[in-house]
Coordinates of C-alpha atoms (C1' of nucleotides) in Angstrom, one line a residue:
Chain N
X1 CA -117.0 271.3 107.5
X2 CA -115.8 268.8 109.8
X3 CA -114.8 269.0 113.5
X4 CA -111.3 269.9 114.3
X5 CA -109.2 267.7 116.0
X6 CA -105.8 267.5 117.6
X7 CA -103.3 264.9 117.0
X8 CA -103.2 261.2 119.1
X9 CA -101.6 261.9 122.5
X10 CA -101.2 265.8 122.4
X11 CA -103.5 267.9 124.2
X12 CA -104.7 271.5 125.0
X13 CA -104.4 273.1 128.8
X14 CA -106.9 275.3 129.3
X15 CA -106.5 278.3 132.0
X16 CA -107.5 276.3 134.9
X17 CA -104.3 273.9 134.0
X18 CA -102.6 276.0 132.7
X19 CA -102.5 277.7 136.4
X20 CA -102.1 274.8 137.9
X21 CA -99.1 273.3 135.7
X22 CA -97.6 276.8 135.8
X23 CA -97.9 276.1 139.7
X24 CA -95.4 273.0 139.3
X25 CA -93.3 275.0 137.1
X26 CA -92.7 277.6 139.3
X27 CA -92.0 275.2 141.6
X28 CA -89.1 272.9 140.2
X29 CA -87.7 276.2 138.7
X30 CA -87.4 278.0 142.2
X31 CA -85.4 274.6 143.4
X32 CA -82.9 274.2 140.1
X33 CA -82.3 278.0 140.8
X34 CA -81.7 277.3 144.7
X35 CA -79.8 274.8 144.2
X36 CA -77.1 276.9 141.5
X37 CA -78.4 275.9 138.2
X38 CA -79.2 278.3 134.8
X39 CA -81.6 277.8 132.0
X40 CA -80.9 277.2 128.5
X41 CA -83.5 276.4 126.0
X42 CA -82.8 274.5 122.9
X43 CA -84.7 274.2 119.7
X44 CA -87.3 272.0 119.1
X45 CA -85.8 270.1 115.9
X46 CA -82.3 268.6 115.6
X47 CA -80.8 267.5 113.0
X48 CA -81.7 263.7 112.4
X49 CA -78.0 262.8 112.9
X50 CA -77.2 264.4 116.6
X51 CA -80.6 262.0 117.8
X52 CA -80.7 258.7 116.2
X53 CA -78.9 256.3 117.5
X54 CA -78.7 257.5 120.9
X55 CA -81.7 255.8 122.0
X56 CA -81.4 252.4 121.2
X57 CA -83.5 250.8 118.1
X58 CA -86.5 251.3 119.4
X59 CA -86.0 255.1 120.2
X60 CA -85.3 255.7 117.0
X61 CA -88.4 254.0 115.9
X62 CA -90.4 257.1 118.2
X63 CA -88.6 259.4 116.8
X64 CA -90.8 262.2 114.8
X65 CA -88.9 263.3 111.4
X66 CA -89.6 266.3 110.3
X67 CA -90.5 265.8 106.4
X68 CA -88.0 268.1 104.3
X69 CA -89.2 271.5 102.6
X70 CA -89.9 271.9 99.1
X71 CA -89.4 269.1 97.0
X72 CA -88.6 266.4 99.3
X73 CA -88.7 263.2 96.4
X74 CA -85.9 264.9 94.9
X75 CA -83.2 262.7 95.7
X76 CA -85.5 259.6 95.9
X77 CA -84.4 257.1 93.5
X78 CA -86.6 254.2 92.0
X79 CA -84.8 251.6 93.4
X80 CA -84.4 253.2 97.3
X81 CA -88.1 253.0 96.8
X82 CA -87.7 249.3 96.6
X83 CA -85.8 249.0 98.9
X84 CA -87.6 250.1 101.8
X85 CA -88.6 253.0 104.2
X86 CA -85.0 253.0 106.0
X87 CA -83.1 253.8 102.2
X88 CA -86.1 256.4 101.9
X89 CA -85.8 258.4 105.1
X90 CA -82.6 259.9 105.5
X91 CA -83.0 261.5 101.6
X92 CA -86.9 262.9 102.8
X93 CA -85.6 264.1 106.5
X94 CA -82.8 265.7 107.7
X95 CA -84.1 266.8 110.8
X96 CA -86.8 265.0 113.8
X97 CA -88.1 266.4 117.1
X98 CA -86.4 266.0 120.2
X99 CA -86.8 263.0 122.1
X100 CA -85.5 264.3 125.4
X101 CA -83.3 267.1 126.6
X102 CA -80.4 265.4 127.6
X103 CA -79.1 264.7 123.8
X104 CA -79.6 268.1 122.4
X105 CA -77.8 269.3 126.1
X106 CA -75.2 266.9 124.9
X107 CA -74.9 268.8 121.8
X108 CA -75.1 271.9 123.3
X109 CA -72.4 271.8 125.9
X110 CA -70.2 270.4 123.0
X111 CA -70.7 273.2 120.7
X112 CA -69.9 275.7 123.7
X113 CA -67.3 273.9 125.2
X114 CA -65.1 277.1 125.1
X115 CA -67.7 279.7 127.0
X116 CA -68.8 277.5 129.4
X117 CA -67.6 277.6 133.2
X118 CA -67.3 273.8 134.3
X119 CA -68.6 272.3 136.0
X120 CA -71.5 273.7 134.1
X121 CA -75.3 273.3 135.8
X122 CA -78.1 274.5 133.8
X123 CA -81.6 273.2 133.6
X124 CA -84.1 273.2 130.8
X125 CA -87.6 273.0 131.1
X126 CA -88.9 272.1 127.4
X127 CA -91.7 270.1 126.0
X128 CA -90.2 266.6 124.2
X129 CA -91.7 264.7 121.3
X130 CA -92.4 260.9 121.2
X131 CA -94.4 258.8 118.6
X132 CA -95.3 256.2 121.5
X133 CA -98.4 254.9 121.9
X134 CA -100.5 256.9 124.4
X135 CA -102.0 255.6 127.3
X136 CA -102.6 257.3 130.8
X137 CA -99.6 259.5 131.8
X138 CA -98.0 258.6 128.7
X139 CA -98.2 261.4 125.6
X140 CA -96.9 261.8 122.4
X141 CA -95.5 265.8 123.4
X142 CA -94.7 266.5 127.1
X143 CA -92.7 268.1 129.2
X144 CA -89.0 267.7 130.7
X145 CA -87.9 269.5 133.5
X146 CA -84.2 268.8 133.5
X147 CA -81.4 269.8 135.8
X148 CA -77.6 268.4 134.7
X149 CA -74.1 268.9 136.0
X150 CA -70.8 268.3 133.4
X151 CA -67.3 268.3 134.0
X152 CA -67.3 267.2 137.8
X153 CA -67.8 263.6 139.1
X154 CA -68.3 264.4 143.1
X155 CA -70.8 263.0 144.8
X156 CA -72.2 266.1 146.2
X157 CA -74.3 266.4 142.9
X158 CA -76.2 263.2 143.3
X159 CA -77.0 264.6 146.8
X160 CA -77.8 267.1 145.9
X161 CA -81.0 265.8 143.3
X162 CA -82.0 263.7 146.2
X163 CA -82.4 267.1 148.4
X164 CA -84.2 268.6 145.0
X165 CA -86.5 265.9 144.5
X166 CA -87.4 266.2 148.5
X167 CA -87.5 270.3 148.2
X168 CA -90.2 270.1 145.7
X169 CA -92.0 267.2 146.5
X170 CA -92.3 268.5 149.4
X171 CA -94.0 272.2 148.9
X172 CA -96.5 270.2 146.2
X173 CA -97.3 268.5 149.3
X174 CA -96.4 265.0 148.2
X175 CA -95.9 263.2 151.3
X176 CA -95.7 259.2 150.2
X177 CA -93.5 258.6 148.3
X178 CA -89.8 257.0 147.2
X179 CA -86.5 258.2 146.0
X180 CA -85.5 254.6 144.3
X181 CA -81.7 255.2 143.9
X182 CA -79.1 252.6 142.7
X183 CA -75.4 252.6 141.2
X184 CA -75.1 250.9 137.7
X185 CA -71.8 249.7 138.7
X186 CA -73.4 247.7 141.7
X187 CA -75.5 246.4 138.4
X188 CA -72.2 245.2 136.7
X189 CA -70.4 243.9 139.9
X190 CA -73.6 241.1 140.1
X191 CA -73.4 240.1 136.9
X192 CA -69.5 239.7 137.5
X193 CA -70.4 238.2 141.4
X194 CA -72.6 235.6 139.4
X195 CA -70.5 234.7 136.7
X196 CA -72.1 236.7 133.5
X197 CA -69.5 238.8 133.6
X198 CA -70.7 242.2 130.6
X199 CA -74.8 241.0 130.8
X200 CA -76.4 243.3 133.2
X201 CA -78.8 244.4 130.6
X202 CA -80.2 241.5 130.2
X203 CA -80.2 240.8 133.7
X204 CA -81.5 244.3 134.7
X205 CA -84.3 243.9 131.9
X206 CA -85.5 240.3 133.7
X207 CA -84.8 241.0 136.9
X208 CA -86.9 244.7 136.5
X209 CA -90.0 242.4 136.2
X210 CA -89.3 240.8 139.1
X211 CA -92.3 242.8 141.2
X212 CA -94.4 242.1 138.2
X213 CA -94.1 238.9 137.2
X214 CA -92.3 237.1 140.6
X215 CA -88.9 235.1 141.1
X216 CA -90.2 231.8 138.8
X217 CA -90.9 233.9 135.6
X218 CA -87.9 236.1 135.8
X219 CA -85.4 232.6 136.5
X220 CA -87.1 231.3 133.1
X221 CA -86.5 234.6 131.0
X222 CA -82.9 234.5 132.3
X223 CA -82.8 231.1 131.4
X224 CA -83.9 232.1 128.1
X225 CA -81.7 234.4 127.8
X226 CA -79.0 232.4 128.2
X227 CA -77.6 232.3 131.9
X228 CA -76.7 229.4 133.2
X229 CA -78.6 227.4 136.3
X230 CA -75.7 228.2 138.3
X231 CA -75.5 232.1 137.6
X232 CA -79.1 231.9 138.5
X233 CA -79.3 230.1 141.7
X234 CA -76.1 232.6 142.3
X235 CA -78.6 235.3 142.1
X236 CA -81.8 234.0 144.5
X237 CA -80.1 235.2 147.8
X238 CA -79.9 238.6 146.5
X239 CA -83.3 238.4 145.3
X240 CA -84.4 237.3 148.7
X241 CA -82.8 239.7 150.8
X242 CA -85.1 241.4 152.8
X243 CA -82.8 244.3 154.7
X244 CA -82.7 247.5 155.6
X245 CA -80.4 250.3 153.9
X246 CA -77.5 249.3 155.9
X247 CA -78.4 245.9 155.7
X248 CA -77.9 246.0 152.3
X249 CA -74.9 248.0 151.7
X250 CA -73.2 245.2 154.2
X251 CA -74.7 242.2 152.2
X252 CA -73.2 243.4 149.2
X253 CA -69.9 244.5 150.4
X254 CA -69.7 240.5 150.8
X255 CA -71.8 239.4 147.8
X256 CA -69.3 241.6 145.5
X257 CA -66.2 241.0 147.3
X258 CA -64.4 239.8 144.2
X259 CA -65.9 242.2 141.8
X260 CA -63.7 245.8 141.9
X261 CA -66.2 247.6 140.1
X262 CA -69.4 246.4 141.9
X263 CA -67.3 247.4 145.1
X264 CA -67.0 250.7 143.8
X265 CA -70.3 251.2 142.9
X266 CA -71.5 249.8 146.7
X267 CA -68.4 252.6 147.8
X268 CA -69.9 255.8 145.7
X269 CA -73.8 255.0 147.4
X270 CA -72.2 255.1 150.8
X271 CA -70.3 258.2 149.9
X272 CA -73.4 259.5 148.8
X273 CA -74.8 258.9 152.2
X274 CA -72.3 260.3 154.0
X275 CA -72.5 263.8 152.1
X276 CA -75.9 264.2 152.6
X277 CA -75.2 263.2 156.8
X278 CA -72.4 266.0 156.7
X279 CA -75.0 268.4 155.0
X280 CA -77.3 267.6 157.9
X281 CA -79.6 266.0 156.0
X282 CA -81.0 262.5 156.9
X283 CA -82.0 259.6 154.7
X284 CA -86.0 260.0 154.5
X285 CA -87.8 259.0 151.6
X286 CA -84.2 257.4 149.7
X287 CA -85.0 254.1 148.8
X288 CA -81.8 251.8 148.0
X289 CA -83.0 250.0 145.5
X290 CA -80.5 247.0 144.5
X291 CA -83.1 246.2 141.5
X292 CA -83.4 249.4 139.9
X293 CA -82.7 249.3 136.7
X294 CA -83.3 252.3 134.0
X295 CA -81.6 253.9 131.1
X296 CA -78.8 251.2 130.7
X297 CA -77.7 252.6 127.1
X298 CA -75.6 255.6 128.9
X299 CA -75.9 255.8 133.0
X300 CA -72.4 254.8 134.5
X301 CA -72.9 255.2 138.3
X302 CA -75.8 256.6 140.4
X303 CA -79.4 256.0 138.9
X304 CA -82.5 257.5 140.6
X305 CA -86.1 256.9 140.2
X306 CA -89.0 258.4 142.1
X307 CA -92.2 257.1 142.8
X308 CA -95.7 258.1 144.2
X309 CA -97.1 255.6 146.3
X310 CA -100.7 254.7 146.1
X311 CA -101.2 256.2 142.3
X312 CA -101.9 254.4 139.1
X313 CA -99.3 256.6 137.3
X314 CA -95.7 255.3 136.9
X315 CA -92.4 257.2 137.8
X316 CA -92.6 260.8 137.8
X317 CA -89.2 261.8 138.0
X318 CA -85.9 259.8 137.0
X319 CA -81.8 260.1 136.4
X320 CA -78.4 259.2 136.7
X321 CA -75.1 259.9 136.1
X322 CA -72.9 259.1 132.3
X323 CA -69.4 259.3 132.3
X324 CA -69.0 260.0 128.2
X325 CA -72.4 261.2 127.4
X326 CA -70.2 263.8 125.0
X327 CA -68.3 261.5 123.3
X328 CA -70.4 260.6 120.7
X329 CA -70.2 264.2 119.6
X330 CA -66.4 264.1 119.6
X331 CA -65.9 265.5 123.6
X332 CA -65.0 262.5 125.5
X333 CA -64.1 262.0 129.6
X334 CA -66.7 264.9 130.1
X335 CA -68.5 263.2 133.6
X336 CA -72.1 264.0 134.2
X337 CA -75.3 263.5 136.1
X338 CA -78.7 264.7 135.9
X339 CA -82.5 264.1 136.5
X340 CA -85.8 265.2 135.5
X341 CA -89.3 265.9 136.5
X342 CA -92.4 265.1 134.1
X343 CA -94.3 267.6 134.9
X344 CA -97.3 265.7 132.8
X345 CA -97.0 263.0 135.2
X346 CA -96.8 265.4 138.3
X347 CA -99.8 267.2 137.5
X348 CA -101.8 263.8 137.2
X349 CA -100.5 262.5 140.0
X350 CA -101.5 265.7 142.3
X351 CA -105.1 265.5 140.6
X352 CA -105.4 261.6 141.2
X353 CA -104.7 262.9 145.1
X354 CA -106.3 265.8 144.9
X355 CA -103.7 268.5 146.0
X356 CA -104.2 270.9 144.0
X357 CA -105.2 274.0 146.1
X358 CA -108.9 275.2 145.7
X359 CA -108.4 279.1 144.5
X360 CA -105.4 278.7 142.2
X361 CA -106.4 280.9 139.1
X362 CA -104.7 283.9 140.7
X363 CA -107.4 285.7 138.3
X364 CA -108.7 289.1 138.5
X365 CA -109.7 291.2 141.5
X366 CA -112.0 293.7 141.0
X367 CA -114.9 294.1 137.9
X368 CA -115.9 297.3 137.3
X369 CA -119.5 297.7 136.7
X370 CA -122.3 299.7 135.6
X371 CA -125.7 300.3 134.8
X372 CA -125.9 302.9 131.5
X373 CA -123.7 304.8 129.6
X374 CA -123.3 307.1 131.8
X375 CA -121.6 304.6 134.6
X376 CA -119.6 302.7 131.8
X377 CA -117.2 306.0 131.3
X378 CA -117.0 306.5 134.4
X379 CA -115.8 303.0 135.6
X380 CA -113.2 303.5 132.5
X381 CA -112.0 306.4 134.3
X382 CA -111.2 304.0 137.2
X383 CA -109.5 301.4 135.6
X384 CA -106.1 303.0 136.0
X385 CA -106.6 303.9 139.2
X386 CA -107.2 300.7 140.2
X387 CA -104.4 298.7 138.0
X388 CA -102.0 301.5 139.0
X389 CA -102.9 300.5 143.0
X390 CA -101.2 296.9 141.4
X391 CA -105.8 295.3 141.3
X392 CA -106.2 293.0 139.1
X393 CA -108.7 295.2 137.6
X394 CA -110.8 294.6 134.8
X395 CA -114.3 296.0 133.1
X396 CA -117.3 294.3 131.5
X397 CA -116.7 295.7 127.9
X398 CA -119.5 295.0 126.4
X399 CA -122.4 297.0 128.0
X400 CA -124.7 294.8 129.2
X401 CA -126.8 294.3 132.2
X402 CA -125.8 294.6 135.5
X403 CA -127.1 290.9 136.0
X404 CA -124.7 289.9 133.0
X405 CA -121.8 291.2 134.7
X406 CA -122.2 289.8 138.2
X407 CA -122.4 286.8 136.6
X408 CA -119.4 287.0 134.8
X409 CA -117.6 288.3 137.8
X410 CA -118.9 285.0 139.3
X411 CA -118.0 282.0 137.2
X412 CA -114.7 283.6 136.8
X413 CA -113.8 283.5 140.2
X414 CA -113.6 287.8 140.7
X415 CA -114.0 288.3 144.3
X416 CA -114.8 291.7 144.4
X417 CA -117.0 294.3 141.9
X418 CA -117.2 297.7 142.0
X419 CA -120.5 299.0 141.1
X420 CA -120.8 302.3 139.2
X421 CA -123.9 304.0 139.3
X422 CA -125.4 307.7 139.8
X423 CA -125.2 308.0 142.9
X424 CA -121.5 306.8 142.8
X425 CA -121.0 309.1 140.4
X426 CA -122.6 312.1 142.1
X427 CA -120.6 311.6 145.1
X428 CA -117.2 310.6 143.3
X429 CA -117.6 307.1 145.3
X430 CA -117.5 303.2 144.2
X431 CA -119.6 300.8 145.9
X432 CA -117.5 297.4 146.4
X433 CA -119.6 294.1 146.8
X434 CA -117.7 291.1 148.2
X435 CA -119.2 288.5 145.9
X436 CA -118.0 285.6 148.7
X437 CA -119.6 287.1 152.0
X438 CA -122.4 289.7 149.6
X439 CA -121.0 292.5 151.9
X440 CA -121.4 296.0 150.3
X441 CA -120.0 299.3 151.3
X442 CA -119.5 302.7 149.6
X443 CA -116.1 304.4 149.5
X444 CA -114.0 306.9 148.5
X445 CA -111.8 305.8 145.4
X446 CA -108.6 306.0 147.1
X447 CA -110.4 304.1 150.3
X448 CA -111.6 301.4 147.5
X449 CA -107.8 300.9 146.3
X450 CA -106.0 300.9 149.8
X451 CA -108.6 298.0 150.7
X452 CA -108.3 295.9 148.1
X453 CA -104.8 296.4 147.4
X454 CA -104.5 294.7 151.3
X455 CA -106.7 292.1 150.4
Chain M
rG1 C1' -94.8 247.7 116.4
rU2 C1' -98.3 243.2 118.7
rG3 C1' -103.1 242.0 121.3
rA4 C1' -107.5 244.0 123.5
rU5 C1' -110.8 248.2 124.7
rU6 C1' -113.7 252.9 124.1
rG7 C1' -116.7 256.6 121.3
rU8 C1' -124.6 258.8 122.1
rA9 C1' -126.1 267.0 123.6
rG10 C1' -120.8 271.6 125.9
rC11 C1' -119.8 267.7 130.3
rU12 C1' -121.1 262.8 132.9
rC13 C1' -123.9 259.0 131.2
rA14 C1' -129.0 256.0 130.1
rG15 C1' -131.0 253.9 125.6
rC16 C1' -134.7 246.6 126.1
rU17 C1' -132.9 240.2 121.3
rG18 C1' -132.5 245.8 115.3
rG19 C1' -138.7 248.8 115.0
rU20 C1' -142.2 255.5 115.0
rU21 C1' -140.4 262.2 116.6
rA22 C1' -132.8 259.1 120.7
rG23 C1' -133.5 260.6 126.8
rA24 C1' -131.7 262.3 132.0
rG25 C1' -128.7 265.2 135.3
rC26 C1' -125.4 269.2 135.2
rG27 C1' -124.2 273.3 132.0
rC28 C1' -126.0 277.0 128.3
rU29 C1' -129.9 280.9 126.6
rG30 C1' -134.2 283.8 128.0
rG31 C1' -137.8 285.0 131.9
rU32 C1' -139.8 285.7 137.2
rU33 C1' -136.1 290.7 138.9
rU34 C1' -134.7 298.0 134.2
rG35 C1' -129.5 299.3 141.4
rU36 C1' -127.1 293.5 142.3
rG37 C1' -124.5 287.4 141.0
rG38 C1' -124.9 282.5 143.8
rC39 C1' -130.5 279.8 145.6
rA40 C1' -135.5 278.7 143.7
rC41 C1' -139.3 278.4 139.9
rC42 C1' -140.8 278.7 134.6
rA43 C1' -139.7 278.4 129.4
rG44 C1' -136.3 277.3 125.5
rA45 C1' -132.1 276.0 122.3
rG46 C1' -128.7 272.2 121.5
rG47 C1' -127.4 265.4 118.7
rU48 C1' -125.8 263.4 110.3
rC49 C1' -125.4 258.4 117.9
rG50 C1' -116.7 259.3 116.0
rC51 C1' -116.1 258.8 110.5
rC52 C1' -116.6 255.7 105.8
rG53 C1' -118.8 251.5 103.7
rG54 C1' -121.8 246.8 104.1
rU55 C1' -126.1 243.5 105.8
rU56 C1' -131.6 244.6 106.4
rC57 C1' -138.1 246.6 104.6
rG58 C1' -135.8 249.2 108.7
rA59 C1' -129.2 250.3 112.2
rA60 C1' -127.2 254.3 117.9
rC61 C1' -127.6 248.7 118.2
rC62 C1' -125.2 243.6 113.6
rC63 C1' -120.5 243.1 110.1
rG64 C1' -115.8 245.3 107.8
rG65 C1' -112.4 249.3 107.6
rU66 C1' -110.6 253.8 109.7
rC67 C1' -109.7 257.5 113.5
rU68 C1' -109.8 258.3 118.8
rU69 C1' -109.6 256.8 124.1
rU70 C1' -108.1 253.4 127.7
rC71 C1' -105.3 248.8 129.0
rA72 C1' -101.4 244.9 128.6
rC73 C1' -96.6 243.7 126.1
rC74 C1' -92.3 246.7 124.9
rC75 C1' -90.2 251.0 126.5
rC76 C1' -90.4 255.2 129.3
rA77 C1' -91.4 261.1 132.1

RNA sequence: GUGAUUGUAGCUCAGCUGGUUAGAGCGCUGGUUUGUGGCACCAGAGGUCGCCGGUUCGAACCCGGUCUUUCACCCCA
């Protein structure tokens, strides 16, 4: 027999993560719920038609197909054979794993367009499937946490996510890190502004590198690429602009004077700002980032990426708004915005800084245990007691020695056992050992279950 | 998809230019202790050296393939 295995880039979360994850979970869910949102869940295969081409080429290349049932070949002709794997796959698959939750939300809100109350806010929390190559914080299945808003295009809702991402980086106790946020159509106004009017996505795609690679490499891929020396040397004083937020939003208010669109864009960021002053809010941890580039295929206006400083693992949360994200499923003009948490990433980010709280198990209370056969009914006849009082109560069930089951109660983290012996059982007592502090007292069963219930 | 990289006990890792029965720490099992865990001491179990093939008198070590891990590119949470 051979050893079993899981597939490359999925893995298996044992109770101690499982805690822990469950920990962020609870977390991002209390904020979407806060903050007005509902859950829907979706199912984990589409058909192959509502995913592929809404993620470029390449995303359709890590998309998983689900093989068909039955006779699959069945349709598979000789000569599709010949001609290759893309004549072959649509007669062998009809439907793939999700890629992300926005599509299938997409779907969804077009297929219910009727029932739903707009503007509509749900959030889905969902594990998504990607045949990428796996590296650190990178997996083939992980989770999405996201929360989206249709059928509104105020500004309050990309606010809003900033005050999200803030509510629950803060109670994970993040403290360094950045809200990246940009406008797509401050993207678009450049281009126009330095005469490649329509190419921000190959700008955006150089220009992204920028950190990486510096200022020389990225003028030779645009060169490359086919801008002009002029359109380039157009750029370098935006590149060079060292400013502040304001600083920035007044530099390009000039840059983009001729360009309606990037005007607008620079206009939305600042009303952005301004909502978030009238909520009272202030501006900590935004980051405008005039470089930020990301999802260029749909996002329309605001795009936000978040970033822990001082970890090796990349961004953690990211999002924007598209203006016809339904249109490709026959809804168009439907407005929307969202953002997501990786909840993979999150949790190795927090382990990388070490913040996950010590005692986090939330395990059992109290063991019950015993020395004979005469102790082991009568700790059974304390076990609903005990669970009734709302312990966390469990027994040894195999009778063993008492050695045994201390030392279960200790390597699973059980704070407390109650030790039933003869002379507990003569007087109708339990003794309860702390196993932290090895204090030990006798009480009355009631007694027991009032103090631990307090504890 | 391209180019690198990793794999030895449950875990973290040693293992000399290829040479007898592949080691350590931690963990595990039993005992010192039949009304008491952690600590200490004693004893013990556990490995087809990722897998398949090749070179060699001989392979954990060299070569090829494959899977896995990690990294860069690409893209992304």
């Amino acid at each position: 027999m051979q050893k079993p295995s899981l597939p490359k880039g999925t893995r298996d979360f044992g109770p101690v993560q499982m805690a822990r994850r469950t920990h962020i979970l609870e977390v991002i869910k209390e904020t979407f719920q806060l903050f007005g949102y509902q859950q829907i869940e979706t199912p984990a295969m589409e058909n192959l038609s509502t995913l592929t081409g809404k993620y470029g080429d390449e995303g359709d290349q890590l998309l998983f197909k689900i093989l068909n049932s039955g006779d699959f070949l069945k349709d598979v002709e000789s000569t599709d054979l010949e001609s290759g794997a893309s004549a072959v796959l649509p007669k062998v698959a009809e439907k793939g794993l999700r890629y992300d939750l926005t599509v299938p939300f997409a779907r969804y809100v077009v297929m219910n367009r009727n029932e739903l109350t707009f503007p509509f806010k749900r959030y889905q929390i969902q594990p998504v499937w990607r045949a990428d190559r796996p590296q650190k914080g990178r997996y083939r299945e992980f989770y999405q946490c996201d929360a989206d808003v249709v059928g509104t295009e105020s500004l309050v809702c990309e606010a809003e996510i900033i005050l999200m991402i803030r509510n629950v980086f803060g109670k994970l106790g993040l403290k360094d890190y950045s809200i990246k946020i940009n406008n797509r159509k401050i993207l678009t106004g450049i281009a126009e502004a330095i005469g490649e009017e329509g190419k921000e996505g190959p700008l955006c795609v150089a220009i992204d590198k920028l950190d990486k690679i510096g200022w020389e490499k990225v003028q030779e891929e645009l060169s490359q690429r086919g801008f002009g020396n002029q359109s380039i040397q157009n750029l370098a004083p935006l590149v060079s602009l060292e400013a502040d937020l304001a600083g920035k939003v007044e530099f390009l208010k000039s840059f983009l004077k001729n360009s309606e669109t990037g005007l607008k864009g620079v206009e939305e960021l600042e009303e952005v700002f301004q909502i978030l002053s009238q909520m009272g809010e202030n501006l900590d941890f935004v980051d405008f980032d005039i470089m930020l580039a990301r999802g260029l295929s749909y996002y329309t206006g605001a795009i936000f990426e978040v970033k822990v400083n001082g970890v090796s693992i990349g961004s953690v949360s990211g999002g924007g708004r598209y203006d016809n994200l339904t249109g490709v499923f026959g809804l168009p003009g439907v407005s929307g915005i969202g953002f997501s948490f990786g909840v993979d990433r999150l949790y190795d980010v927090l382990d990388e800084l070490g913040l996950f709280p010590e005692e986090n198990l939330n395990g059992t209370k109290l063991l019950l245990t015993y020395f004979d056969e005469k102790g082991f009914s009568y700790a059974l006849s304390l076990l609903n007691i005990f669970r009734k009082a709302g312990i966390k109560t469990e027994i040894y069930p195999d009778q063993a020695k008492i050695k045994k089951q201390f030392e279960f109660a200790t390597k699973k983290q059980i704070s407390f056992v109650g030790i039933c012996g003869d002379n507990e059982i003569q007087s109708g007592t339990i003794s309860i050992k702390n196993l932290n502090s090895g204090e030990q007292n006798s009480y009355s069963i009631q007694e027991a279950a009032g103090l631990l219930e307090n504890l």
